[in-house]
Amino acid sequence: MATGQIFSKTTQALFYNYKQLPIQRMLDFDFLCGRETPSVAGIINPGSDGFQKLFFGQEEIAIPVHPTIEAACNAHPTADVFINFASFRSAAASSMAALKQPTIRVVAIIAEGVPESDTKQLISYAKANNKVIIGPATVGGIQAGAFKIGDTAGTIDNIIQCKLYRPGSVGFVSKSGGMSNEMYNTIARVTDGIAIGGDVFPGSTLSDHILRFNNIPQVKMMVVLGELGGRDEYSLVEALKQGKVQKPVVAWVSGTCARLFKSEVQFGHAGAKSGGELESAQAKNQALRDAGAVVPTSYEALEGAIKDTFEKLVEDGKISPVTEITPPPIPEDLKTAIKSGKVRAPTHIISTISDDRGEEPCYAGVPMSTIIEQGFGVGDVISLLWFKRSLPRYCTQFIEMCIMLCADHGPCVSGAHNSIVTARAGKDLVSSLGLTPYEFVEGMKKKGIRVPGIGHRIKSRDNRDKRVQLLQKYAHTHFPSVKYMEYAVQVETYTLSKANNLVLNVDGAIGSLFLDLLSGSGMFSKQEIDEIVEIGYLNGLFVLARSIGLIGHTFDQKRLKQPLYRHPWEDVLYTK
Ligand code: ACO
């Protein structure tokens, strides 16, 4: 790699905090570029282990998942880039942990809102240890045809349109990640494309990047997009004046419209406001022009200025335009193709007794809320799930009697109960009541455990799970105390401050209310409650309830005369 070049076609990264979409976009980019190895070597998802399946072109691959940064670095010693998708609350600590790993050379931090004092510490640690920090609050950067960070350059269609799948001759640096996509397009239209691109990050200046690009033979000209506010552009003015830059620089500082406003206007970024004449877009454009950069008279003229500069370099024989290649097509995802009506795919299973796709699950077409609000019993649920109809109450009561009478046949025939009780559910909820919800959630986070009973894929603050509401309503009406549930709600209030979907889910509601039932009834000692939780009675409740549905599905398949099931082999990822 040339001095100043951060990435190459063999660079591999560790991706922190599993986010499917940006990882898939990195892998799709790799495939377009003809990389031999995926650019993501491993994923770090605190508390998780195993593999995540993702696509590399048409092939599905299993990327290892590690619970800690240290474990990931040990497993992938040649992956020297750490791409951090942690939230602004966790990004600083995880970035520092990554910087301390001897194998990590570059850390990219995506989150916005990382405290400035933490950022300063990271930057100074990185500088002292000869490491690079990209971000925080960055979309990332791209080495065309070689490596890209996360969501940089947007969708695959955009990447193809901007010809970023192969290297061109232009080095591009921007003070705005959002404007980068626009500029990738502009540059692709009038030159042979980008060699390296990205936004400037807190730990670096525009001139750092231009001087870096100056050392990279592939980069033949540079494009800089600055913005009003701050003095960063003057570092570039100085470098130009001192003759440190030998390649043409086309620059534009946006925000010239600020003068049209009577009072000071804060533009998109924190620093993007004119702090005085010297920090105005006009003054910076003039200073760059005086120092020898090509600076157009307006943003509209920027494209022309880039085009002219490029064509001059071609005329002078300094650039031989790259040979065009056609990148391989990225197969469309099945879900997208089905949605657009392009393909149809056969299903492998028929089910007629239940449906969990809508707002609330239905048993034989009857929604959960009806089942609870109309006071259905277990017999009625069995009637729906087994017989697919609402039998009259005398029938369902008879079913309930049968279950009650057959519930136990004495100690001599008891089954292997231990195989269905696992040591999970609720222990931390019980022992946690001395802790504030904040201490409890953060304590669990430190242990790498996501709070069980919190979080839903579809349900959120504004779209509550009806089942949870029904359980809560019942407990409020009938239970003498709902202190555990109230605690769970306080935990939920705290987790909702982190993300909209971190709601108390049905398992969490049942877990906390089960404890309220035990303690509120006054019929169990504290020691007995601890033991009930420890042994896993709550799992027993779920197993018992689920058995009704499982038996119903068995009957359903037999009724439908379904043949022997063989799972389609194309649905299996055969891997080592
Ligand atoms: N119980 C308790 N807590 C839970 C549970 C659970 N079951 N599940 C998740 N959580 C917690 C996590 O531990 C995490 O806690 P933390 O924030 O204290 O670490 C929290 O919920 C949030 O979940 P995450 O998945 O870690 O984070 P998030 O979904 O917020 O994603 C990301 C982070 C990717 C950085 C996101 O916030 C983002 O995309 N931000 C925008 C950044 C951006 O745009 N940067 C570019 C700026 S430049 C430009 O755009 C031009």
XYZ file of C-alpha atoms and ligand atoms in Angstrom:
627
model
C 0.000 0.000 0.000
C 1.228 3.512 -0.829
C 1.981 5.801 2.130
C -1.264 7.473 3.079
C -3.398 4.694 1.698
C -5.546 3.231 4.484
C -7.300 0.350 2.696
C -6.583 -2.182 -0.026
C -8.424 -4.954 -1.841
C -7.418 -7.428 0.869
C -8.310 -5.273 3.906
C -10.645 -7.045 6.297
C -12.706 -5.583 9.109
C -14.385 -6.612 12.331
C -17.914 -5.238 12.542
C -19.143 -4.243 16.028
C -22.890 -4.492 16.879
C -24.698 -6.690 14.388
C -26.560 -4.568 11.819
C -27.526 -6.728 8.878
C -28.005 -4.055 6.204
C -24.666 -2.205 6.313
C -22.758 -5.506 6.531
C -24.644 -6.868 3.516
C -23.895 -3.635 1.646
C -20.195 -4.052 2.372
C -20.296 -7.629 1.087
C -22.252 -6.634 -2.039
C -19.648 -3.970 -2.716
C -16.889 -6.574 -2.289
C -18.576 -8.809 -4.815
C -18.933 -5.953 -7.318
C -15.227 -5.208 -6.937
C -14.255 -8.817 -7.550
C -12.699 -9.201 -4.112
C -11.647 -12.745 -3.323
C -12.398 -12.518 0.386
C -15.293 -10.725 2.083
C -14.262 -7.459 3.730
C -16.009 -8.437 6.973
C -14.022 -11.179 8.691
C -16.057 -11.301 11.882
C -18.904 -9.702 13.763
C -18.820 -8.712 17.419
C -22.219 -8.801 19.081
C -21.777 -8.556 22.860
C -23.155 -11.648 24.543
C -23.686 -13.568 21.271
C -21.707 -16.342 19.693
C -21.931 -18.487 16.573
C -22.458 -17.409 12.956
C -24.528 -14.967 10.926
C -25.558 -15.953 7.424
C -25.032 -13.284 4.782
C -24.595 -13.213 1.018
C -21.376 -12.918 -0.948
C -22.813 -12.563 -4.434
C -25.137 -15.498 -4.911
C -23.380 -17.645 -2.372
C -24.475 -17.611 1.250
C -21.638 -17.435 3.752
C -21.466 -17.875 7.512
C -19.595 -15.035 9.200
C -18.363 -15.847 12.722
C -19.944 -13.884 15.587
C -17.925 -13.216 18.730
C -19.096 -12.050 22.138
C -16.108 -9.786 22.841
C -13.692 -7.576 20.936
C -10.755 -9.524 22.320
C -12.148 -12.868 21.160
C -12.771 -11.469 17.662
C -9.251 -10.006 17.406
C -7.734 -13.292 18.538
C -9.783 -15.225 16.001
C -9.033 -12.838 13.089
C -5.543 -11.432 13.644
C -5.278 -10.074 10.081
C -8.519 -8.054 10.283
C -7.097 -4.654 11.156
C -10.129 -2.373 10.707
C -12.786 -2.046 13.411
C -16.127 -0.721 12.171
C -18.111 0.437 15.160
C -21.900 0.559 14.842
C -22.481 0.881 18.601
C -24.890 3.564 19.792
C -23.514 6.931 20.927
C -23.771 5.635 24.510
C -21.420 2.706 23.945
C -19.267 3.809 21.020
C -16.485 5.455 23.021
C -15.865 2.513 25.377
C -15.918 -0.093 22.603
C -13.727 2.054 20.333
C -11.157 2.473 23.097
C -11.209 -1.284 23.722
C -10.608 -1.843 19.991
C -7.786 0.716 19.818
C -6.052 -1.163 22.625
C -5.967 -4.353 20.575
C -2.555 -4.736 18.910
C -4.113 -6.106 15.694
C -6.421 -3.100 15.111
C -5.025 -0.274 12.988
C -8.131 1.729 11.981
C -11.312 2.379 13.983
C -14.379 3.839 12.246
C -17.125 5.183 14.525
C -20.519 5.752 12.926
C -22.649 7.020 15.854
C -23.604 10.663 16.124
C -23.605 12.280 19.561
C -20.495 10.676 21.099
C -19.419 13.099 23.880
C -16.693 15.467 22.703
C -14.447 14.721 25.699
C -14.565 10.977 24.873
C -13.784 11.716 21.229
C -10.757 13.782 22.257
C -9.469 10.923 24.392
C -9.880 8.468 21.535
C -8.106 10.764 19.095
C -5.180 11.384 21.396
C -4.856 7.669 22.225
C -4.923 6.848 18.509
C -2.335 9.500 17.670
C -0.013 8.340 20.435
C -0.289 4.759 19.225
C -0.062 5.434 15.508
C -3.631 4.353 14.775
C -6.341 5.985 12.667
C -9.796 7.031 13.860
C -12.510 7.670 11.287
C -15.506 9.429 12.877
C -17.420 9.708 15.122
C -20.543 10.811 13.209
C -19.261 9.589 9.870
C -20.810 7.556 7.091
C -17.307 6.251 6.541
C -15.053 6.180 3.531
C -14.406 4.220 0.382
C -11.419 2.990 -1.570
C -13.020 2.451 -4.960
C -12.740 -1.125 -6.154
C -11.277 -2.270 -2.867
C -12.979 -1.567 0.464
C -15.822 0.437 1.874
C -17.052 1.216 5.366
C -20.670 0.378 6.201
C -23.251 2.462 4.353
C -20.805 4.724 2.518
C -22.091 5.666 -0.964
C -25.558 4.310 -0.255
C -27.310 1.665 -2.281
C -25.711 -0.773 -4.707
C -27.495 0.999 -7.594
C -25.841 4.237 -6.554
C -22.449 2.562 -6.212
C -22.768 1.146 -9.737
C -23.926 4.490 -11.113
C -20.949 6.208 -9.463
C -18.567 3.523 -10.800
C -17.173 2.983 -7.345
C -16.581 -0.719 -8.021
C -13.278 0.109 -9.730
C -10.640 2.737 -9.036
C -10.577 6.029 -10.909
C -8.145 8.905 -10.577
C -9.876 11.363 -8.238
C -9.286 11.713 -4.507
C -12.343 13.251 -2.869
C -12.790 14.601 0.630
C -15.844 16.300 2.022
C -16.869 18.000 5.249
C -20.333 16.590 4.786
C -21.024 12.853 4.640
C -24.502 13.630 3.293
C -23.124 15.576 0.326
C -20.654 12.797 -0.498
C -23.196 10.787 -2.490
C -24.007 13.806 -4.619
C -20.313 14.373 -5.278
C -19.609 10.700 -6.070
C -22.230 11.088 -8.786
C -20.873 14.376 -10.078
C -17.314 13.064 -10.188
C -18.375 9.861 -11.955
C -20.181 11.911 -14.626
C -17.221 14.037 -15.658
C -14.083 12.060 -14.808
C -12.933 8.464 -14.818
C -14.193 8.165 -11.218
C -13.144 8.114 -7.601
C -9.937 6.588 -6.340
C -10.625 7.306 -2.675
C -13.505 9.172 -1.090
C -14.977 10.001 2.279
C -15.822 12.678 4.760
C -13.326 14.454 6.942
C -13.566 13.274 10.545
C -12.988 14.996 13.886
C -9.467 13.700 14.277
C -8.278 14.912 10.867
C -8.256 18.063 8.719
C -8.930 18.577 5.027
C -5.227 19.097 4.450
C -4.356 15.801 6.207
C -6.365 14.010 3.541
C -5.111 16.073 0.620
C -1.513 15.481 1.703
C -2.335 11.789 2.073
C -3.831 11.692 -1.436
C -0.789 13.575 -2.734
C 1.333 10.538 -1.825
C -0.895 7.974 -3.522
C 0.138 7.432 -7.166
C -3.351 6.326 -8.244
C -4.791 9.733 -7.227
C -4.143 12.254 -10.009
C -6.395 15.131 -8.892
C -8.322 16.051 -5.766
C -11.779 17.415 -5.133
C -12.578 19.107 -1.835
C -15.995 20.068 -0.557
C -15.778 22.383 2.436
C -18.468 24.253 4.296
C -18.912 27.584 6.026
C -17.861 27.852 9.673
C -14.611 26.800 11.303
C -11.108 27.274 9.904
C -10.351 23.811 8.581
C -10.105 25.002 4.946
C -7.227 27.313 5.938
C -5.088 24.265 6.779
C -5.442 23.389 3.105
C -4.741 26.982 2.045
C -1.471 26.815 4.010
C -0.482 23.442 2.504
C -1.165 24.794 -1.004
C 0.787 27.994 -0.344
C 3.739 26.020 0.965
C 3.783 24.003 -2.263
C 3.137 20.741 -0.440
C 0.498 19.674 -2.927
C 1.642 18.767 -6.424
C -1.636 17.600 -7.876
C -4.523 19.838 -8.986
C -7.132 20.579 -6.326
C -10.672 21.575 -7.246
C -12.471 23.035 -4.227
C -15.785 24.490 -3.239
C -16.882 25.759 0.156
C -20.650 25.554 0.419
C -22.801 27.970 2.387
C -22.376 31.088 0.228
C -26.116 31.651 0.649
C -25.607 32.429 4.374
C -25.219 36.115 3.467
C -28.788 36.207 2.206
C -30.038 35.710 5.750
C -30.294 38.715 8.045
C -29.388 36.786 11.197
C -26.941 33.909 11.656
C -28.278 30.562 10.443
C -27.169 27.166 11.750
C -26.871 24.789 8.786
C -26.979 20.963 9.052
C -23.749 20.323 10.950
C -22.848 21.594 14.408
C -19.981 23.760 13.145
C -21.723 24.880 9.958
C -22.447 28.479 10.866
C -20.486 31.491 9.954
C -18.479 32.530 12.977
C -17.312 35.787 11.333
C -16.022 37.000 8.004
C -13.005 34.680 7.921
C -15.219 31.643 8.408
C -17.660 32.607 5.651
C -17.875 30.421 2.552
C -16.930 33.434 0.379
C -13.729 34.165 2.325
C -12.642 30.540 2.315
C -13.375 30.113 -1.392
C -11.313 33.237 -2.121
C -8.412 32.072 0.074
C -8.365 28.664 -1.639
C -8.487 30.348 -5.066
C -5.600 32.663 -4.110
C -3.591 29.670 -2.902
C -3.881 27.967 -6.298
C -6.911 25.690 -6.023
C -9.438 25.641 -8.856
C -12.497 27.278 -7.259
C -15.589 27.878 -9.389
C -17.876 30.872 -8.949
C -20.832 28.799 -7.799
C -21.728 25.249 -6.767
C -23.421 24.794 -10.169
C -20.077 25.489 -11.856
C -18.238 22.899 -9.718
C -19.013 20.022 -12.084
C -17.586 22.003 -15.021
C -14.453 22.860 -13.047
C -13.861 19.195 -12.169
C -14.461 18.207 -15.812
C -12.030 20.817 -17.191
C -9.323 19.878 -14.697
C -9.701 16.178 -15.495
C -9.688 16.719 -19.269
C -6.553 18.844 -19.010
C -4.782 16.027 -17.155
C -5.880 13.585 -19.863
C -4.642 15.969 -22.590
C -1.304 16.339 -20.791
C -1.006 12.551 -20.690
C -1.066 12.490 -16.867
C -4.195 10.380 -16.806
C -4.903 7.451 -19.054
C -8.610 6.888 -18.520
C -9.335 3.497 -16.977
C -10.699 0.675 -19.069
C -14.354 0.233 -18.271
C -15.458 -3.052 -16.766
C -18.942 -4.368 -16.236
C -19.396 -5.404 -12.634
C -21.146 -8.706 -11.949
C -24.844 -8.332 -11.188
C -25.886 -8.621 -7.534
C -28.752 -11.100 -7.281
C -31.947 -9.591 -5.974
C -33.148 -10.732 -2.536
C -36.049 -13.145 -2.713
C -38.231 -10.995 -0.444
C -37.750 -7.927 -2.655
C -38.334 -9.902 -5.837
C -41.542 -11.432 -4.459
C -42.740 -8.007 -3.273
C -42.194 -6.515 -6.713
C -44.094 -9.409 -8.334
C -41.084 -10.553 -10.377
C -40.920 -14.059 -8.993
C -43.068 -16.464 -7.048
C -41.771 -19.027 -4.643
C -43.553 -22.152 -3.454
C -44.119 -22.526 0.277
C -43.115 -25.724 2.023
C -45.704 -25.847 4.761
C -49.477 -25.493 4.928
C -50.988 -24.394 8.221
C -54.657 -23.809 8.940
C -54.981 -23.475 12.707
C -53.193 -20.262 13.604
C -51.796 -17.088 12.063
C -49.300 -14.781 13.744
C -48.786 -12.311 10.908
C -51.300 -9.597 11.743
C -51.693 -7.058 14.527
C -52.381 -9.883 16.999
C -52.142 -13.660 16.685
C -55.341 -15.564 15.836
C -56.344 -19.126 16.760
C -58.579 -20.507 13.974
C -59.379 -16.946 12.963
C -60.256 -15.755 16.484
C -58.004 -12.880 17.674
C -56.232 -13.135 21.023
C -58.089 -10.148 22.465
C -61.458 -11.840 21.804
C -60.224 -15.007 23.494
C -59.291 -13.070 26.640
C -62.055 -10.457 26.661
C -64.795 -13.069 26.188
C -63.404 -15.194 28.982
C -62.509 -18.258 26.902
C -60.920 -21.107 28.869
C -58.150 -23.592 28.038
C -60.867 -25.909 26.675
C -61.970 -23.216 24.228
C -58.383 -22.710 23.062
C -57.988 -26.447 22.535
C -61.293 -26.414 20.675
C -59.979 -23.733 18.314
C -56.475 -25.145 17.823
C -57.414 -28.813 17.560
C -60.915 -28.825 16.115
C -60.798 -25.458 14.327
C -64.186 -24.383 15.700
C -65.725 -22.912 18.837
C -67.369 -25.838 20.536
C -70.152 -25.013 23.017
C -69.131 -24.359 26.604
C -70.331 -27.747 27.918
C -67.899 -29.426 25.453
C -64.939 -27.185 26.272
C -65.639 -27.544 29.994
C -65.527 -31.306 29.531
C -62.125 -31.000 27.820
C -60.904 -28.952 30.772
C -62.204 -31.587 33.204
C -60.296 -34.287 31.302
C -57.094 -32.272 31.544
C -57.594 -31.615 35.240
C -58.334 -35.253 35.979
C -55.379 -36.532 33.971
C -52.924 -33.857 35.125
C -51.108 -36.208 37.474
C -51.030 -39.934 37.969
C -49.014 -39.900 41.132
C -45.293 -39.835 41.800
C -44.564 -43.278 40.389
C -45.247 -42.353 36.752
C -43.916 -38.831 36.676
C -42.007 -38.003 33.492
C -38.597 -36.487 33.002
C -39.566 -33.039 34.181
C -35.981 -31.805 34.308
C -35.585 -31.942 30.544
C -38.203 -29.222 30.085
C -37.156 -26.888 32.861
C -34.147 -24.803 32.075
C -32.461 -22.378 34.372
C -33.523 -19.212 32.681
C -36.435 -16.780 33.155
C -36.677 -14.158 35.743
C -33.840 -14.830 38.152
C -32.315 -11.466 37.596
C -35.714 -9.810 37.845
C -36.184 -11.218 41.321
C -32.780 -10.430 42.650
C -32.830 -7.059 40.933
C -35.463 -5.257 42.919
C -32.792 -3.624 45.057
C -31.329 -2.045 41.924
C -32.666 0.927 39.991
C -33.862 0.017 36.468
C -30.829 1.932 35.167
C -28.415 -0.112 37.328
C -30.186 -3.322 36.379
C -30.134 -2.720 32.583
C -26.589 -1.374 32.558
C -25.444 -4.218 34.851
C -26.878 -6.751 32.410
C -25.250 -4.891 29.507
C -21.872 -5.137 31.235
C -22.378 -8.895 31.459
C -23.190 -8.925 27.730
C -26.802 -9.993 28.354
C -29.769 -8.378 26.627
C -32.608 -8.159 29.164
C -34.923 -11.093 28.512
C -38.527 -9.953 28.145
C -37.516 -6.629 26.608
C -37.603 -5.915 22.876
C -39.841 -6.812 19.953
C -39.242 -7.079 16.222
C -42.479 -5.339 15.255
C -44.075 -3.925 18.383
C -42.940 -0.532 19.673
C -43.775 2.376 21.964
C -46.534 3.482 19.583
C -47.712 0.021 18.546
C -48.067 -1.909 21.796
C -48.456 -5.664 22.071
C -52.130 -6.250 22.809
C -51.333 -9.449 24.739
C -49.175 -7.473 27.180
C -51.946 -4.939 27.667
C -54.493 -7.693 28.326
C -52.275 -9.341 30.942
C -51.535 -6.015 32.618
C -55.225 -5.086 32.702
C -56.112 -8.419 34.280
C -53.400 -8.128 36.928
C -54.362 -4.540 37.778
C -57.938 -5.677 38.376
C -57.316 -8.928 40.252
C -53.820 -9.010 41.772
C -53.271 -7.565 45.249
C -49.867 -6.249 44.150
C -48.132 -5.706 40.807
C -44.762 -4.485 42.101
C -42.685 -6.763 39.853
C -44.662 -5.727 36.817
C -44.269 -2.070 37.775
C -40.550 -2.638 38.053
C -40.564 -4.258 34.599
C -42.427 -1.200 33.297
C -39.767 1.068 34.811
C -37.113 -1.046 33.070
C -39.121 -0.635 29.872
C -39.275 3.155 30.373
C -35.490 3.179 30.564
C -34.922 0.841 27.601
C -37.425 2.847 25.528
C -35.156 5.855 26.034
C -32.590 3.864 24.033
C -34.756 2.521 21.216
C -38.423 2.610 20.272
C -38.819 -1.161 20.001
C -37.357 -2.016 23.409
C -40.829 -2.587 24.856
C -41.844 -5.085 27.517
C -42.836 -8.130 25.474
C -45.288 -10.914 26.296
C -42.616 -13.117 27.882
C -41.474 -10.190 30.040
C -45.034 -9.412 31.073
C -45.775 -13.032 31.986
C -42.446 -13.341 33.823
C -42.957 -10.279 35.990
C -46.651 -10.963 36.629
C -45.931 -14.573 37.557
C -43.708 -13.233 40.323
C -46.471 -10.852 41.398
C -48.854 -13.797 41.518
C -46.508 -15.817 43.720
C -45.590 -13.043 46.104
C -48.972 -11.242 46.107
C -50.907 -14.389 46.987
C -49.113 -14.550 50.320
C -48.900 -18.311 49.976
C -45.190 -18.599 49.199
C -42.157 -17.643 51.265
C -39.365 -15.612 49.661
C -37.216 -18.760 49.720
C -39.916 -20.766 47.938
C -40.310 -18.071 45.258
C -36.552 -18.058 44.674
C -36.635 -21.812 44.306
C -39.608 -21.743 41.899
C -37.738 -19.301 39.696
C -34.469 -21.186 40.024
C -36.008 -24.499 39.007
C -37.745 -22.952 36.005
C -41.478 -23.318 36.707
C -42.080 -20.444 34.345
C -40.638 -22.477 31.521
C -42.977 -25.254 32.592
C -45.868 -22.859 32.034
C -44.652 -22.054 28.516
C -44.046 -25.728 27.693
C -47.523 -26.643 28.922
C -49.161 -23.842 26.928
C -47.125 -24.564 23.815
C -47.968 -28.266 23.953
C -51.565 -27.384 23.097
C -50.439 -25.636 19.917
C -47.858 -28.274 19.035
C -50.425 -31.017 19.312
C -52.814 -28.857 17.243
C -50.195 -28.530 14.482
C -49.664 -32.298 14.477
C -53.394 -32.894 14.044
C -53.530 -30.170 11.359
C -50.788 -31.816 9.253
C -52.410 -35.230 9.549
C -55.841 -33.824 8.663
C -54.288 -32.153 5.611
C -52.728 -35.501 4.643
C -49.365 -33.875 4.184
C -46.605 -36.148 2.817
C -43.331 -36.941 4.538
C -41.476 -33.669 4.898
C -38.060 -33.317 3.374
C -36.443 -29.933 3.826
C -35.275 -28.418 0.486
C -31.502 -28.684 0.239
C -31.210 -25.238 -1.328
C -32.498 -23.891 1.986
C -29.487 -25.261 3.870
C -26.146 -23.507 4.194
C -23.626 -26.361 3.953
C -20.515 -25.045 5.658
C -17.575 -26.217 7.724
N -32.641 -5.117 26.850
C -31.979 -3.995 27.224
N -31.288 -3.215 26.360
C -31.288 -3.590 25.091
C -31.981 -4.736 24.618
C -32.679 -5.516 25.583
N -33.343 -6.602 25.246
N -31.795 -4.832 23.279
C -31.018 -3.775 22.902
N -30.705 -3.039 24.002
C -29.894 -1.809 24.070
C -28.460 -2.033 23.606
O -27.687 -2.634 24.635
C -28.054 -0.619 23.317
O -27.654 -0.010 24.548
P -26.589 1.199 24.520
O -27.079 2.208 23.569
O -26.548 1.650 25.940
O -25.298 0.571 24.053
C -29.363 0.058 22.886
O -30.395 -0.856 23.176
C -29.428 0.486 21.418
O -29.260 -0.616 20.532
P -28.076 -0.726 19.474
O -28.460 -1.738 18.467
O -26.764 -0.976 20.160
O -27.927 0.734 18.835
P -28.761 1.492 17.708
O -29.874 0.675 17.196
O -29.039 2.851 18.239
O -27.705 1.597 16.504
C -26.285 3.139 15.290
C -26.523 2.362 16.618
C -26.109 2.162 14.131
C -25.012 3.932 15.440
C -27.522 4.016 15.014
O -27.810 4.788 16.135
C -27.348 4.926 13.799
O -27.393 4.503 12.672
N -27.176 6.226 14.035
C -26.996 7.214 12.987
C -25.529 7.477 12.814
C -25.227 8.275 11.556
O -26.105 8.632 10.815
N -23.937 8.525 11.331
C -23.483 9.234 10.178
C -23.444 10.667 10.459
S -22.865 11.616 9.079
C -24.088 11.692 7.984
O -25.100 11.058 8.107
C -23.905 12.532 6.862
